[in-house]
Every structure is written in C-alpha cells, then in structure tokens.
C-alpha cells in the first residue's frame, strides 16, 4: 500500500458542498456589456460529482471562477467550501519537473521543496507517472500532463475541485482513457467536484448529476440525475439514453 | 561535416569581405590607408602593438564586465519594481526611455566632477547604456505570465510573494537573458565612449590617441579586439542561458493547447 501524504484523504463535511443561487455576472468589454451568467443555480452535495454541460461561451468558466472565489457575483449567492481549480489548459510550469509541478500547490503554501516532493511522489506512482517524476512537461504526453495537472489540484488539499474542461485538449482515445481514469481516482479519493465540459458523454460517464446550461447568458435549463453504477460504459443503453436526453436539452437534434 | 556546413557560410562571407576591403585600399593607395588601413595592416598592428593592446584591453574589459553586472542588477530590480507598481511604470518609463537619448559627452563632465577620473564614471556610463534593454525585456517577461496561472495560484492560497517567486520570476528569466545579450553588445561601445573623457587607459583611449597620430591600423586593431570581446560575451551569455534555463530549449512539439 502506498503511503498517503499528510492531509490526505480528508473527510468531507457539510461545509464542503457547493451552492450557487440565482447568480448573475456580467463583464464590461470593449465591445460592450457581456452577460455571462443570468440566474444560474447549482447545488453539489459533499462527494457529489456534478457535471455542467453547455454550449461554448455559456459562462461555464465564469461559474467555476465564482465557485473558486476568483470573482464575485453581481447578484445572487455563491456558497462553496474551499475550492481548487484545474484550468482548461494544463498550465504546467515548463521549468519544473513533473513532481515539482504536482507539488506546486504545496509550495504555494510555503511547504519546503523536499516535503512537497515527498507528498507528491506516491501519487505520481499511483497515477502511473513513476518513470516521469523528473521529466519536464514539454516531454510528457498530453494525457500525462493532464494527470500531473489534476494531481497538482488534488494536492491543494481542498474539498472542492473545480475542473474546467480537463480533457478538451486531448485526442479522442486519450480522452476516453482519462475519463475512465478520473472516475477511478474519484472513487478512491472522493471530492465535491464541479466538472465543466462540453462533452455530453463525459458528463454522463463521470457525473452523479448533469446540469445542462443555456447559451449565454448562462443558466441551468435541465438537471439530469445519473443513478448508474460505476464504472459506466459508453455503450450501456442507460448511458446512451441519458446522453440523448442531455443533448435534447441542449437543443441538439439526435 | 555538419559543423563545416554550418560555419562555412560565415567564414566565406568574412573572407570575401576582407578580400574586398584589402583590394579597395590597395586601389586607393597608401595615403588612403592612413584613414582606412587594409586588413593586413590591422593584423600587423595587432601583432606589433599586442602588449599595449592587451594591457588596455584589461582596463576596458573590467569596465564592461562590472558595468554589465551593475546594469543587470539595477535593470532587474527596476523591472520588478515597475511590475509591482503601475504608478512607478507610468512615472519612470518615459524617463527610462529619455535616459537612452542622453549622449555620453554631455554626461561625462558631470560624472568626472562627481566620481573623478577612475573606473567608477566609466562603469556608470556602461551601466547607463546597457540597463535599459534588461528593464524592457524583463518587464515584458513578468507581464507576459498567463493570467490563468495567477488565478490558479490564488486558488492555491499563494501569497503575492510566493506567486512571484514560483511563477513570475522564473518566467521572466528568459527575457532577462535576452536583455542582457543586447546589453553586452552595446556595453562595449559604452565603455569606448566613456574612455573618451577623462581617461588615460583602455581601448577607447587607445583609439582616441591613435587616430590623430595617423595610426589608424592600431585603432582598427583595438576595434577588432572590442568586437571579439563582444562576441565572446554574447556567446558566454548564450551558454549560461542554456545551462541555467534548459527548459527554454526543450522541444515543445507535444504541447497541447485547446
């Protein structure tokens, strides 16, 4: 058994939920006012994986930044436990090795380098990255980079994970692998997860619930429960059916 | 084989230029060679004046090296200060640009008055002509950090100082090196001009003395040494950059962006 680093795993309690109530958020841009969100609501219980799907530019990233406390809502209420972001692009630091990138959140809190490495090492091994501990991002594959990026967010030790289209940049095969991998990791390391994606299938495979958003200004138009056991198969008729339901809610003709 | 193929164009071009120069002076006659000596005369001067050139080179080299060190430290600190204070940026940037328009001759008497005739005023001139590129490129590097990365650090509860240390500082280093490379090229010229005022040694002084004595070949020999020195410094910085920032030279072909 691999030794778990300090602070891991953590017990989630009621404060580690996410509650977004009738939130609106607009931006002033050079081309005028852009309403990103209008009346958006969402709730995630502790340990729940809530997948948010919506058309491009529907304010999904804004939603995550509100949850992470990176910006305030114009109106409405955001209540969330401490949240760590996994950005859309991996944003790994090119000058750091995989292990030092993974430990960045710890270094950000002032943990000494050696200690951060000690915390990250067993996780890299668990994520199949043991041979690449000292490799820099430029020499890692896309899938490996996403795993390091996810680990970096996980090691922030926050109960809430805000994942912003984590696999959007990957090729189709790698993306499917990574979806299976993430589902597996979340089984053993439960967190309250808000997973933003434009991939409806990904939402149904990974989410306990799927929230479908409208085009901008974004708000929830549909909430779909996914009461299926994991791991889920793409070809499972129940998965296919829920996927069609979500697509219909998005206004896509199947 | 590859190495020969890479260096051959530069060597051929140099030989062609020197040949044309030699021919041109030959056609113009010996009087003209007092103004523009032929390459073989320069080579001769390099040999016969080697003692004089070497001892004066050491003086100039010291000015240049110390000047670059001062320029790098001042330029880097200024860039960091400007990065943290938009007010300072607005206040100082026009002055920084203006400082590059100040001719050394105007400054030299004041510097002599303040700092005397030794190493110090030369060092100031070298630093003044070369710090600017370091400020500009380092500031650009600091400002070019992906804003999403800064947001990420905020969700990791990083303090401003830690974000600077872990993210912005390393991200600005390639820019700082670029600035330093530009700086070494101009710093040599800075040292020469500095030596034209209140000085009795250095290659700039040698040039200044050689021209009225119709020893243009000696002046040109000093120029050759200065050029080689600049090239050596530039190459040395390139090497230091490769050693210090190996990630800059990693292939980024596998990078995936949305």
GROMACS .gro file of C-alpha atoms in nm, chain B residues 62-150:
model
   89
  316UNK     CA    1   3.694   4.544  -1.634
  317UNK     CA    2   3.473   4.845  -1.705
  318UNK     CA    3   3.247   4.642  -1.932
  319UNK     CA    4   3.211   4.343  -1.701
  320UNK     CA    5   3.144   4.545  -1.388
  321UNK     CA    6   2.915   4.778  -1.585
  322UNK     CA    7   2.709   4.482  -1.706
  323UNK     CA    8   2.684   4.344  -1.355
  324UNK     CA    9   2.557   4.680  -1.229
  325UNK     CA   10   2.322   4.714  -1.528
  326UNK     CA   11   2.181   4.366  -1.471
  327UNK     CA   12   2.120   4.416  -1.102
  328UNK     CA   13   1.974   4.766  -1.142
  329UNK     CA   14   1.776   4.672  -1.454
  330UNK     CA   15   1.630   4.361  -1.296
  331UNK     CA   16   1.533   4.531  -0.971
  332UNK     CA   17   1.381   4.820  -1.164
  333UNK     CA   18   1.181   4.577  -1.377
  334UNK     CA   19   1.046   4.405  -1.066
  335UNK     CA   20   0.955   4.740  -0.906
  336UNK     CA   21   0.781   4.851  -1.226
  337UNK     CA   22   0.598   4.519  -1.241
  338UNK     CA   23   0.458   4.566  -0.894
  339UNK     CA   24   0.374   4.934  -0.926
  340UNK     CA   25   0.175   5.058  -1.226
  341UNK     CA   26   0.225   5.408  -1.088
  342UNK     CA   27   0.601   5.367  -1.098
  343UNK     CA   28   0.571   5.227  -1.450
  344UNK     CA   29   0.384   5.535  -1.569
  345UNK     CA   30   0.620   5.767  -1.382
  346UNK     CA   31   0.951   5.605  -1.470
  347UNK     CA   32   0.913   5.464  -1.819
  348UNK     CA   33   0.932   5.796  -2.007
  349UNK     CA   34   1.244   5.884  -1.807
  350UNK     CA   35   1.400   5.547  -1.879
  351UNK     CA   36   1.346   5.599  -2.250
  352UNK     CA   37   1.482   5.954  -2.223
  353UNK     CA   38   1.792   5.827  -2.044
  354UNK     CA   39   1.883   5.638  -2.361
  355UNK     CA   40   1.879   5.958  -2.564
  356UNK     CA   41   2.136   6.132  -2.343
  357UNK     CA   42   2.474   6.148  -2.525
  358UNK     CA   43   2.767   6.040  -2.315
  359UNK     CA   44   2.964   6.359  -2.394
  360UNK     CA   45   2.705   6.568  -2.210
  361UNK     CA   46   2.722   6.341  -1.912
  362UNK     CA   47   3.097   6.289  -1.895
  363UNK     CA   48   3.196   6.623  -1.734
  364UNK     CA   49   2.931   6.583  -1.466
  365UNK     CA   50   3.038   6.226  -1.396
  366UNK     CA   51   3.401   6.337  -1.377
  367UNK     CA   52   3.301   6.611  -1.135
  368UNK     CA   53   3.111   6.366  -0.915
  369UNK     CA   54   3.314   6.050  -0.948
  370UNK     CA   55   3.661   6.158  -1.062
  371UNK     CA   56   3.860   6.002  -1.345
  372UNK     CA   57   3.887   5.642  -1.234
  373UNK     CA   58   3.687   5.330  -1.301
  374UNK     CA   59   3.365   5.448  -1.142
  375UNK     CA   60   3.243   5.703  -1.402
  376UNK     CA   61   3.313   5.454  -1.685
  377UNK     CA   62   3.120   5.191  -1.503
  378UNK     CA   63   2.827   5.428  -1.469
  379UNK     CA   64   2.829   5.505  -1.841
  380UNK     CA   65   2.844   5.137  -1.936
  381UNK     CA   66   2.561   5.060  -1.696
  382UNK     CA   67   2.355   5.350  -1.826
  383UNK     CA   68   2.372   5.247  -2.190
  384UNK     CA   69   2.305   4.882  -2.117
  385UNK     CA   70   2.049   4.862  -1.833
  386UNK     CA   71   1.759   4.974  -2.048
  387UNK     CA   72   1.727   4.660  -2.260
  388UNK     CA   73   1.729   4.450  -1.943
  389UNK     CA   74   1.449   4.657  -1.790
  390UNK     CA   75   1.235   4.635  -2.104
  391UNK     CA   76   1.271   4.262  -2.170
  392UNK     CA   77   1.240   4.164  -1.803
  393UNK     CA   78   0.930   4.379  -1.756
  394UNK     CA   79   0.780   4.219  -2.067
  395UNK     CA   80   0.858   3.872  -1.933
  396UNK     CA   81   0.699   3.949  -1.598
  397UNK     CA   82   0.388   4.090  -1.762
  398UNK     CA   83   0.355   3.802  -2.008
  399UNK     CA   84   0.274   3.545  -1.739
  400UNK     CA   85  -0.055   3.373  -1.820
  401UNK     CA   86  -0.330   3.535  -1.608
  402UNK     CA   87  -0.491   3.193  -1.567
  403UNK     CA   88  -0.175   3.079  -1.393
  404UNK     CA   89  -0.209   3.366  -1.146
   0.00000   0.00000   0.00000
